[in-house]
Tab-separated table of C-alpha atoms and ligand atoms in Angstrom:
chain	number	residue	atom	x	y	z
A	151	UNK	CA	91.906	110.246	34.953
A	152	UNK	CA	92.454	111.888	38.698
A	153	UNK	CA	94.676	114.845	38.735
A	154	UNK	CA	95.861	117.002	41.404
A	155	UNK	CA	92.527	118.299	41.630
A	156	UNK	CA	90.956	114.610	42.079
A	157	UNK	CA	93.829	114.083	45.100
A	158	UNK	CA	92.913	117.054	47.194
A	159	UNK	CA	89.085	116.561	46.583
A	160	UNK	CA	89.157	113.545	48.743
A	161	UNK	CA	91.318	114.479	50.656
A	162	UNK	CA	89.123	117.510	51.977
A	163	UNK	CA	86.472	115.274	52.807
A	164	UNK	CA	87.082	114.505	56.485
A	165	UNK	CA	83.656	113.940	57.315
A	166	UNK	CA	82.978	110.889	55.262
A	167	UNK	CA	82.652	107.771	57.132
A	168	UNK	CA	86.539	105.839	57.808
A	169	UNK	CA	85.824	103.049	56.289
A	170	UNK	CA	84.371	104.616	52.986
A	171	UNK	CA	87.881	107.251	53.672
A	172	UNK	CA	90.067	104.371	53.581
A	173	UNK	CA	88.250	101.916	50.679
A	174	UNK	CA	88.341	105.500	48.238
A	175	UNK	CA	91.584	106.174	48.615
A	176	UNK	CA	92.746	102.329	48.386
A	177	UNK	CA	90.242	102.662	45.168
A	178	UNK	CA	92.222	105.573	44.018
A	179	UNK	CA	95.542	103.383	44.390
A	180	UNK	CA	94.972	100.677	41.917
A	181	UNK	CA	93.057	102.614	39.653
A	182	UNK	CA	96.705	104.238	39.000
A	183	UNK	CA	96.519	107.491	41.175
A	184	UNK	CA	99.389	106.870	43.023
A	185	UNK	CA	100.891	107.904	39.212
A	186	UNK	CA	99.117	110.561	38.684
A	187	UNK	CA	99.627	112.239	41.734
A	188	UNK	CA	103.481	113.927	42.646
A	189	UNK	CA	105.737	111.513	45.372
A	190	UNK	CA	105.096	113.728	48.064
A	191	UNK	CA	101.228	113.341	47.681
A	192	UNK	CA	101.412	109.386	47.702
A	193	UNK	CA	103.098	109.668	50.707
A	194	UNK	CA	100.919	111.891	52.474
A	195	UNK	CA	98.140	109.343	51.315
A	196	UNK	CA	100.289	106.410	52.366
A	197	UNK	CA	100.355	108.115	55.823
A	198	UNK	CA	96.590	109.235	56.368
A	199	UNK	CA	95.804	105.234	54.968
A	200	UNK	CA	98.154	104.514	57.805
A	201	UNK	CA	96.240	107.204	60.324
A	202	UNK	CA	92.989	105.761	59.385
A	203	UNK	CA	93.872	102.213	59.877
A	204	UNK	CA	95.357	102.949	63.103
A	205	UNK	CA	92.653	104.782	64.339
A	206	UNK	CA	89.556	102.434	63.337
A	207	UNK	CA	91.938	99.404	64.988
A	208	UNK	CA	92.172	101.393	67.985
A	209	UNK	CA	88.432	102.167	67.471
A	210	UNK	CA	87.684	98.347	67.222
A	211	UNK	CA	89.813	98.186	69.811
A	212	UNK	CA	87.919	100.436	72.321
A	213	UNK	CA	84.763	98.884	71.604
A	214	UNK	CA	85.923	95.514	72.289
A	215	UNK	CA	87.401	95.985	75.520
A	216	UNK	CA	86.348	99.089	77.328
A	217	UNK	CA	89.029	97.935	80.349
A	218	UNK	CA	91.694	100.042	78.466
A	219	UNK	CA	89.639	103.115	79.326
A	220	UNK	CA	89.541	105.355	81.946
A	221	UNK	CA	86.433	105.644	84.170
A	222	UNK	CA	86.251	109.417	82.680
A	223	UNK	CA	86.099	108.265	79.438
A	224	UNK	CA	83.604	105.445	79.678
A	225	UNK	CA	81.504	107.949	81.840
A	226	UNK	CA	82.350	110.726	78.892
A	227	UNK	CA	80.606	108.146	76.445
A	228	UNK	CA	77.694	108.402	78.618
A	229	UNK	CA	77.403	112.285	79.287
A	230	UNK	CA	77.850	111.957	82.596
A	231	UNK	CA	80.855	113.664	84.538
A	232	UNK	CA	83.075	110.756	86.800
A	233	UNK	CA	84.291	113.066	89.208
A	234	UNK	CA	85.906	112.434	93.162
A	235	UNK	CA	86.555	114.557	96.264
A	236	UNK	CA	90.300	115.358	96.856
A	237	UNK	CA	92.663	117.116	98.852
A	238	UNK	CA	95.683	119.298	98.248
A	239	UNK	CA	98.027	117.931	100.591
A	240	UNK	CA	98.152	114.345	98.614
A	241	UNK	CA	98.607	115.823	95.130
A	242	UNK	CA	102.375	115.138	95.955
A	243	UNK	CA	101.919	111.689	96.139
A	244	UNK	CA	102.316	110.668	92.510
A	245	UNK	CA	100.133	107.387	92.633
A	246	UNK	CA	97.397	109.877	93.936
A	247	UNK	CA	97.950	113.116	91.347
A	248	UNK	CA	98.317	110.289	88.521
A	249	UNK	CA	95.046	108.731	89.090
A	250	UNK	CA	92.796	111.560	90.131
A	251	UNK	CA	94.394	113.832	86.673
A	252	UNK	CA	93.458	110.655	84.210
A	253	UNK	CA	90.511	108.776	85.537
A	254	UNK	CA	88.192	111.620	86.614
A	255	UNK	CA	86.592	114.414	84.376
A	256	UNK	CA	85.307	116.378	87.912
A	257	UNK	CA	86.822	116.685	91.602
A	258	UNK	CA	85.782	118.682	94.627
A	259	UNK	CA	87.924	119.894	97.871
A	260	UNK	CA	87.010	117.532	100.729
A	261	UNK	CA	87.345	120.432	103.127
A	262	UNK	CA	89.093	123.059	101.636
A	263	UNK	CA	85.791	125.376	100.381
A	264	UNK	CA	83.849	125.011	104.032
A	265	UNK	CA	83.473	127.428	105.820
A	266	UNK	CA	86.129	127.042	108.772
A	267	UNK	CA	89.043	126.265	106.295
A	268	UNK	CA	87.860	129.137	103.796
A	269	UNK	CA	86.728	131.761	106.101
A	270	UNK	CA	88.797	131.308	109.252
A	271	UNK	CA	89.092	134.984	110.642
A	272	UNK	CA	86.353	137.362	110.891
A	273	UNK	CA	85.639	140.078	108.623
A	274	UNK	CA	87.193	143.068	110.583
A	275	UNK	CA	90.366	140.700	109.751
A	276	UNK	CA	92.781	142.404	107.442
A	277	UNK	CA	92.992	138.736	105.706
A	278	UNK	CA	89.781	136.516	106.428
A	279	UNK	CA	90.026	134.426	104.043
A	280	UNK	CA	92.200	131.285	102.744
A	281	UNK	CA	91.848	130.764	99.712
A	282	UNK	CA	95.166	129.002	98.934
A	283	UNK	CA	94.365	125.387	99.525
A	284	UNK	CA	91.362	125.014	97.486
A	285	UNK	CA	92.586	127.487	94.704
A	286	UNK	CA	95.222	124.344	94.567
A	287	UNK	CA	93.115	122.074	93.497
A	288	UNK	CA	90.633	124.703	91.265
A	289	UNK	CA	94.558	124.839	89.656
A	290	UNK	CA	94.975	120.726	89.441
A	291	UNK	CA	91.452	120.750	87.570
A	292	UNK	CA	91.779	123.138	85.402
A	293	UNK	CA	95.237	122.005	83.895
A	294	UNK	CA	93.917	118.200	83.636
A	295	UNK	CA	90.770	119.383	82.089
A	296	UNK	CA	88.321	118.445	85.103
A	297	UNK	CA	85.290	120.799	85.885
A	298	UNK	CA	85.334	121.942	89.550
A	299	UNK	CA	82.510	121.218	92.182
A	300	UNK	CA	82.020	124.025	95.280
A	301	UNK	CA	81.313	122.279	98.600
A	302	UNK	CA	79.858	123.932	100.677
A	303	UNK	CA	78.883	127.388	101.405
A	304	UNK	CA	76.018	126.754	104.024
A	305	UNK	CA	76.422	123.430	106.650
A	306	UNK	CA	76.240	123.220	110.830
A	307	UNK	CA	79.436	121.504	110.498
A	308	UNK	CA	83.393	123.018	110.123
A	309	UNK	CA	82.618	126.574	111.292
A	310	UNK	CA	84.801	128.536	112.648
A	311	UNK	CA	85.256	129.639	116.494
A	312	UNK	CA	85.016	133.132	115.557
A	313	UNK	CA	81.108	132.726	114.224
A	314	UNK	CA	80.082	129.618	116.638
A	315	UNK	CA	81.004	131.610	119.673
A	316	UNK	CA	80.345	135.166	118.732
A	317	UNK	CA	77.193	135.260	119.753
A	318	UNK	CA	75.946	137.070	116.699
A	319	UNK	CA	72.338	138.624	116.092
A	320	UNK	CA	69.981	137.773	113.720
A	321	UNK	CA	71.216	140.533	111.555
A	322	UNK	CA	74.852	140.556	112.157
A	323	UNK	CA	74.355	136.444	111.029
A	324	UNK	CA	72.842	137.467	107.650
A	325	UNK	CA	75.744	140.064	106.980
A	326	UNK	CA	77.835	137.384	107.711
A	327	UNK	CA	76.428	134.395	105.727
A	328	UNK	CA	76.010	137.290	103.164
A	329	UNK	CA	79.573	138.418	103.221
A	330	UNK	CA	80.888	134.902	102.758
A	331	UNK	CA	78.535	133.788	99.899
A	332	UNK	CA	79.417	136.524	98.131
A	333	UNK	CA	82.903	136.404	98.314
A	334	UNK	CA	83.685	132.749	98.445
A	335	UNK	CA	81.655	132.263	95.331
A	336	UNK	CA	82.616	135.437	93.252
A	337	UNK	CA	86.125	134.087	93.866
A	338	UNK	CA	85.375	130.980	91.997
A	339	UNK	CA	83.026	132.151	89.703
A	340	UNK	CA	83.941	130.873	86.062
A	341	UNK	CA	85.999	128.759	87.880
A	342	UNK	CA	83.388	126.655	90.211
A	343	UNK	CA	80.845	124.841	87.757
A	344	UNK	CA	78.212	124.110	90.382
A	345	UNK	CA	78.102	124.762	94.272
A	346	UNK	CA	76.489	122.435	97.401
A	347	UNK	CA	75.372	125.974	98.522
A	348	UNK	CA	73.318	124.418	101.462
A	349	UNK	CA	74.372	121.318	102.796
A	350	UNK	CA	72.388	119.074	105.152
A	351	UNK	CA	69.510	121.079	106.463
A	352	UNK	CA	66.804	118.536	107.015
A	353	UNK	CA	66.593	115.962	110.099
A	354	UNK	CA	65.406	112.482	109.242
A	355	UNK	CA	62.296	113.027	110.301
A	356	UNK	CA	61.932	116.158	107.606
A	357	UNK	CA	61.884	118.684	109.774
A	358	UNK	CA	64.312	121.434	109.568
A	359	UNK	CA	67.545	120.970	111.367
A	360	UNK	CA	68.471	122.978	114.311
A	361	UNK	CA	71.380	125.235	113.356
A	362	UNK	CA	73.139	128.534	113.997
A	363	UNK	CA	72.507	129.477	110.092
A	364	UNK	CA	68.386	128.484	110.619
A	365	UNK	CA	67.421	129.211	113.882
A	366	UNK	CA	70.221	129.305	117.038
A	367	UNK	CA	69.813	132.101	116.098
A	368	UNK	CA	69.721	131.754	112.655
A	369	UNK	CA	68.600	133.777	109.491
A	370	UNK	CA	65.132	132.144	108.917
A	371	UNK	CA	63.931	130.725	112.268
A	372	UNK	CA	60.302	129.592	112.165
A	373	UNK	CA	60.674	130.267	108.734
A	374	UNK	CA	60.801	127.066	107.184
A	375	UNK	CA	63.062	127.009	103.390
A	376	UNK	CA	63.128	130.551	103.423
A	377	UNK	CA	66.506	130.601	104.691
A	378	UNK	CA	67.569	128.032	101.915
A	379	UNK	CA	66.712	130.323	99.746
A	380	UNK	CA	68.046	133.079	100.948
A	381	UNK	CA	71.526	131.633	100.523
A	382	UNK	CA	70.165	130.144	97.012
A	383	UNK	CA	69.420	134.062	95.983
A	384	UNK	CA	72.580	135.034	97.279
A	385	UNK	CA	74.772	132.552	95.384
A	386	UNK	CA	73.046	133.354	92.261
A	387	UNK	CA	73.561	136.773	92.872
A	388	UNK	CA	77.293	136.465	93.164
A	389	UNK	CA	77.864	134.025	89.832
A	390	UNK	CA	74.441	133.938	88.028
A	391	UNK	CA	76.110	131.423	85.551
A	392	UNK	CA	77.170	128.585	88.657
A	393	UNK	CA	74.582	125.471	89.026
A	394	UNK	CA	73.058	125.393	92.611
A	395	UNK	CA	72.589	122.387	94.737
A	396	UNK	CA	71.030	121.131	97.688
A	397	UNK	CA	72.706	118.148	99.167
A	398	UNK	CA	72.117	116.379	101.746
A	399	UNK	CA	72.290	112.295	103.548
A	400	UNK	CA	69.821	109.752	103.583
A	401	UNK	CA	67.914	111.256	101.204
A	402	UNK	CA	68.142	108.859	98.351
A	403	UNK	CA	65.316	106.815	98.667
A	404	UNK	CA	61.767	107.706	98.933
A	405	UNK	CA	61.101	108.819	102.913
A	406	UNK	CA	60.861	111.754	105.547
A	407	UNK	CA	63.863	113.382	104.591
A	408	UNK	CA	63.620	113.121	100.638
A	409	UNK	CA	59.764	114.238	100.651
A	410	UNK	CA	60.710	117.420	102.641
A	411	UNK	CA	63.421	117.751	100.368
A	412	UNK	CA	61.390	117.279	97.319
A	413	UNK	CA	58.579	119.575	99.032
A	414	UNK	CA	61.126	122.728	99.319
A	415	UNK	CA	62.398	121.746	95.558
A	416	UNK	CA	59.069	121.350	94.001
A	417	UNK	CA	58.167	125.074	96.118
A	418	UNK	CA	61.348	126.860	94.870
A	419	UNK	CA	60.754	125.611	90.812
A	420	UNK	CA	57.635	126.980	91.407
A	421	UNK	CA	58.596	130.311	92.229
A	422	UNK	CA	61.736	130.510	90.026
A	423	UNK	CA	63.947	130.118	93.381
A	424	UNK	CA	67.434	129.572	91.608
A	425	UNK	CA	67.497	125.920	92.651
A	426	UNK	CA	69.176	123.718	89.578
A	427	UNK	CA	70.007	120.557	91.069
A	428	UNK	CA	69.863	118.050	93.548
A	429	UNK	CA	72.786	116.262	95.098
A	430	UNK	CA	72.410	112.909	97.269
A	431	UNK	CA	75.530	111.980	99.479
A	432	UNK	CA	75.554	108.517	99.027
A	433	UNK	CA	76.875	107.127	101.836
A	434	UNK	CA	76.200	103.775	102.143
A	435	UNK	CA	76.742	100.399	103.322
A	436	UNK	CA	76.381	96.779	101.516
A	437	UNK	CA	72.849	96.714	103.201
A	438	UNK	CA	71.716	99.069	100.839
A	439	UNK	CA	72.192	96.358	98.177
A	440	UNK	CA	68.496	94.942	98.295
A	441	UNK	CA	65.760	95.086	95.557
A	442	UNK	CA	63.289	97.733	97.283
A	443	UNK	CA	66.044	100.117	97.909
A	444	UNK	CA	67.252	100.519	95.078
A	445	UNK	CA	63.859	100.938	93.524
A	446	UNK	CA	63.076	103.323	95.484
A	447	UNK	CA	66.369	105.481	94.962
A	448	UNK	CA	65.503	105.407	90.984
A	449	UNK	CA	61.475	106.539	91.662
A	450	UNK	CA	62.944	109.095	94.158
A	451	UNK	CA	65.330	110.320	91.593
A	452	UNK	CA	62.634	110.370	88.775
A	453	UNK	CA	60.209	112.781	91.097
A	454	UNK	CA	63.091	115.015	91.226
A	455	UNK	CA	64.046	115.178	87.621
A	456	UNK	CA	60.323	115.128	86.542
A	457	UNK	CA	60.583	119.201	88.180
A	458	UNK	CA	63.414	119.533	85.478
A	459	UNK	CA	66.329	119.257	88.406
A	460	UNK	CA	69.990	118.386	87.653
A	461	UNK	CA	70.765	115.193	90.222
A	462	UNK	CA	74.001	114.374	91.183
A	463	UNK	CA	75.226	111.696	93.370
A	464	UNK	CA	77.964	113.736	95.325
A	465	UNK	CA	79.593	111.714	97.898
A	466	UNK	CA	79.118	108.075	96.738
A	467	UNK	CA	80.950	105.416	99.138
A	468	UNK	CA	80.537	101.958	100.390
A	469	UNK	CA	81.898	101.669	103.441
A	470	UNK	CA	82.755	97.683	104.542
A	471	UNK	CA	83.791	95.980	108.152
A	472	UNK	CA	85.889	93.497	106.349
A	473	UNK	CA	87.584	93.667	103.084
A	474	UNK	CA	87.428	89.951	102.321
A	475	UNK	CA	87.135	88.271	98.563
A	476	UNK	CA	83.313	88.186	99.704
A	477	UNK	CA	83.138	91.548	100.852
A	478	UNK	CA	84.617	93.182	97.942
A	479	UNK	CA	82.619	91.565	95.817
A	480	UNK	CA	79.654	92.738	97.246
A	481	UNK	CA	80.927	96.071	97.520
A	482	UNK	CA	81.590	96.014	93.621
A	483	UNK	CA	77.790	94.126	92.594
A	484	UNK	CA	76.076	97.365	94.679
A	485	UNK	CA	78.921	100.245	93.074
A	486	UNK	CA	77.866	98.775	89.710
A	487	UNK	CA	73.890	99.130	90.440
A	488	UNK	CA	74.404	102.697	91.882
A	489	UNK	CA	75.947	103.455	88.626
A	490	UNK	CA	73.556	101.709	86.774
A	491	UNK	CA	71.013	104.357	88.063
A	492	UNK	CA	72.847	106.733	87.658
A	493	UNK	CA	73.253	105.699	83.788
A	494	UNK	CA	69.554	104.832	83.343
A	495	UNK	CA	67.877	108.566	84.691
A	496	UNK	CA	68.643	111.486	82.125
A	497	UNK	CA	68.681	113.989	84.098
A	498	UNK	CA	71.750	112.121	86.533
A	499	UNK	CA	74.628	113.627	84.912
A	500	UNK	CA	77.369	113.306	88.094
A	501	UNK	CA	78.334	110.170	89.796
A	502	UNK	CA	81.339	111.815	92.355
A	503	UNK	CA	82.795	109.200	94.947
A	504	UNK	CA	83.894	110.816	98.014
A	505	UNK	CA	87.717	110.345	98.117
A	506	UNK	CA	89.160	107.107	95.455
A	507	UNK	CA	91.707	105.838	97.594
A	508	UNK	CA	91.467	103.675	100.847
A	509	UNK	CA	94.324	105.044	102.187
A	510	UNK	CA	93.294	108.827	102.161
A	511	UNK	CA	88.741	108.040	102.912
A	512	UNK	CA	86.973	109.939	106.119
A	513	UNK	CA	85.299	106.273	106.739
A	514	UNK	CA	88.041	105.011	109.281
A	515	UNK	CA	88.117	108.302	110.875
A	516	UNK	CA	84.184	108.453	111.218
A	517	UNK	CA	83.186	104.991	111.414
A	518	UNK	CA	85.081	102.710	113.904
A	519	UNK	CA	85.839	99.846	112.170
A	520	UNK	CA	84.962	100.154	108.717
A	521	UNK	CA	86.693	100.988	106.260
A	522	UNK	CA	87.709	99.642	102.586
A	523	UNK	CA	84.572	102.417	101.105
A	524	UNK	CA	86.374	103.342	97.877
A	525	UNK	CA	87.527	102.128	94.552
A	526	UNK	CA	91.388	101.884	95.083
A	527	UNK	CA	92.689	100.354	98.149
A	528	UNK	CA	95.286	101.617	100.245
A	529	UNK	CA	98.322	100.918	97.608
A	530	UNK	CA	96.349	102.547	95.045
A	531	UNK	CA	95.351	99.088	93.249
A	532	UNK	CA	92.048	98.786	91.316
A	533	UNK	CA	89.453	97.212	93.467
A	534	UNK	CA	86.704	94.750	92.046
A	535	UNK	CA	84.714	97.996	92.138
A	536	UNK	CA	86.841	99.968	90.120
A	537	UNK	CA	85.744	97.120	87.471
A	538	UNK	CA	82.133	96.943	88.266
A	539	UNK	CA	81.534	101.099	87.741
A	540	UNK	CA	83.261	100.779	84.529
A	541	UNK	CA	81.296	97.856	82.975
A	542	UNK	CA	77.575	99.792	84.084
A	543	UNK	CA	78.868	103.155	82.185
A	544	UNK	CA	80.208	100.681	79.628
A	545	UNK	CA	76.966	99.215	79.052
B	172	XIL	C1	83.896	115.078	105.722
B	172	XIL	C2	85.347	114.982	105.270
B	172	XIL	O1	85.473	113.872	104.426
B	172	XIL	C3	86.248	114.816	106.471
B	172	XIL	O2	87.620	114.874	106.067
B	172	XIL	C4	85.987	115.910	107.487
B	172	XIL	O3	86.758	115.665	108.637
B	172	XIL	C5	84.515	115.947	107.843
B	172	XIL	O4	83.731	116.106	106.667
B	172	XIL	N1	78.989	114.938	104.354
B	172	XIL	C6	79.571	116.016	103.738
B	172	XIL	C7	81.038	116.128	103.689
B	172	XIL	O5	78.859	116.818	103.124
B	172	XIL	O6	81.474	117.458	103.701
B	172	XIL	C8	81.701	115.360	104.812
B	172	XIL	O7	83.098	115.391	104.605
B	172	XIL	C9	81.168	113.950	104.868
B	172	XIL	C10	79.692	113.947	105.106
């Protein structure tokens, strides 16, 4: 005979499978517990067979059709973080605030952390710093649960007037560069997951880029890396917990840039460098959509994780000249193969598209006459692409 005892037995056994949950206590029913047991106990077990039926119907249901989920959740299935670039000045718009709080798990200020937006007055400035518009968004992420990207602490482009024209020594550059790392990034520290500290540095050709931070007049001219890693030291210095990156364009497949890229990386493991990850812009177009590219992005990913890197693709978009049936269906069949290797390398754990909506992407701006690079269109509808990065996390 069950008594009281019997009742709360099972009933403290949450970690037993649902189905075996819901078959004892049904068990327990018509072998006459629901008479042993006081009125208020059979209703509490009338409820959780209730809960548990709901829940493994909305289980089945989940599994079924994975189009009733979110791209964060599919991606959250996967352990890998569905995250987007955004900006504070749409968060009003509540299509926009709607979509990037529920369907992404990460986001990252478009502009708002670089340099000439963060850092717009010198530091004999009572006030050099703004740090209003992206603590906006670090404020958005952390009340819808998202983790935070920094972006970006070293680049040639978006600096202010004030350090492109002040004609700064050596010296006075590195107090600078010093200054800002250390102030932009213990601002966000616990708050900022993982930093772009150096964005950009490498020419196609793999040679180091020309640039006030490396050598006009730079911090590290005929240096190579070493100014890289200066900034890499620094950053680490400031939040030893944040993830560093490198990230940079054009460097997803196998070629100049990537091998100098994978040159530095495989240098700075090496030497313990605090270098953690690797993140590849992603900017592409539908003619990236051919067998030996692709290959070549998932064997140029695989060399970096093989020296134990974090990869991330940071900027992902797709940017069309049309946006025909034809078009977008393209634009979906390569969205789902990106995501596809992202799914299918470990150590990828952060597919990021740069902006979601049509209506708010830096592809018209940058790119006369394309457009139509991102998942939503301009009225904030699902695109065939929306569909196709679902089904390959889904998978
Ligand atoms: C772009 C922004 O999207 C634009 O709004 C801005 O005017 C220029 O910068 N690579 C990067 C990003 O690392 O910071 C750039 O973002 C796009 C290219």
């Amino acid at each position: 005979m069950f008594g009281k005892q019997a009742c709360g037995r099972v009933l403290r056994k949450p970690n037993i499978g649902r189905e075996t949950f819901t078959m004892k206590i049904i068990s327990m029913r018509h072998s006459g517990i629901n008479v042993s047991c006081s009125v208020r106990k059979v209703t509490f077990l009338a409820l959780c067979v209730l809960a548990v039926q709901i829940n493994s119907a909305s289980l089945r249901r989940s599994q079924a059709s994975p189009k009733s989920n979110t791209l964060r959740q599919v991606a959250e299935a996967r352990h890998i973080l569905m995250g987007t670039a955004a900006a504070p000045r749409y968060l009003d718009e509540a299509d926009y605030s709607a979509i990037l709080g529920s369907e992404f798990s990460e986001l990252e200020p478009e502009n708002q952390m670089k340099f000439q937006m963060i850092h717009p007055r010198p530091d004999s400035d009572a006030n050099p710093y703004d740090f209003k518009p992206a603590d906006v968004l670090v404020d958005f992420a952390q009340s819808h649960n998202m983790l935070l990207r920094g972006h970006t602490l070293v680049w040639h482009n978006q600096i202010p007037d004030w350090v492109k024209q002040g004609h700064y020594t050596e010296p006075q550059l590195a107090t600078i560069l010093k200054n800002h790392i250390d102030s932009v990034v213990a601002h966000y520290a616990s708050k900022v997951y993982a930093w772009d500290v150096v964005n950009e540095a490498f020419k196609d050709d793999g040679t180091m880029r020309d640039t006030i931070w490396c050598n006009q007049p730079g911090i590290g001219a005929g240096k190579g890396t070493q100014y890289i890693e200066q900034a890499l030291r620094w950053a680490h210095t400031a939040d030893p917990k944040a993830k560093l990156f490198y990230n940079d364009y054009d460097a997803e497949v196998v070629n100049k840039k990537s091998d100098a890229v994978y040159a530095m990386a495989k240098d700075f493991k090496k030497r313990g460098v605090p270098l953690d990850g690797i993140g590849f812009q992603t900017h592409v177009t539908l003619q990236f959509d051919n067998p030996a590219t692709l290959a070549s992005y998932a064997a140029n990913l695989e060399r970096f994780a093989k020296l134990g890197l974090e990869l991330h693709i940071t900027e992902l978009d797709i940017r069309l000249a049309d946006s025909s049936a034809a078009s977008l269906m393209a634009q979906a069949k390569l969205y789902g193969e990106i995501t596809t290797l992202c799914v299918q390398q470990p150590a990828c754990n952060l597919i990021q598209t740069w902006g979601f909506t049509d209506e708010h992407s830096w592809i018209s701006r940058q790119y006369k006459g394309m457009g139509w690079a991102l998942l939503w269109d301009d009225k904030y509808q699902k695109k065939p692409a929306y569909d196709a990065v679902q089904d390959a996390l889904a998978k």
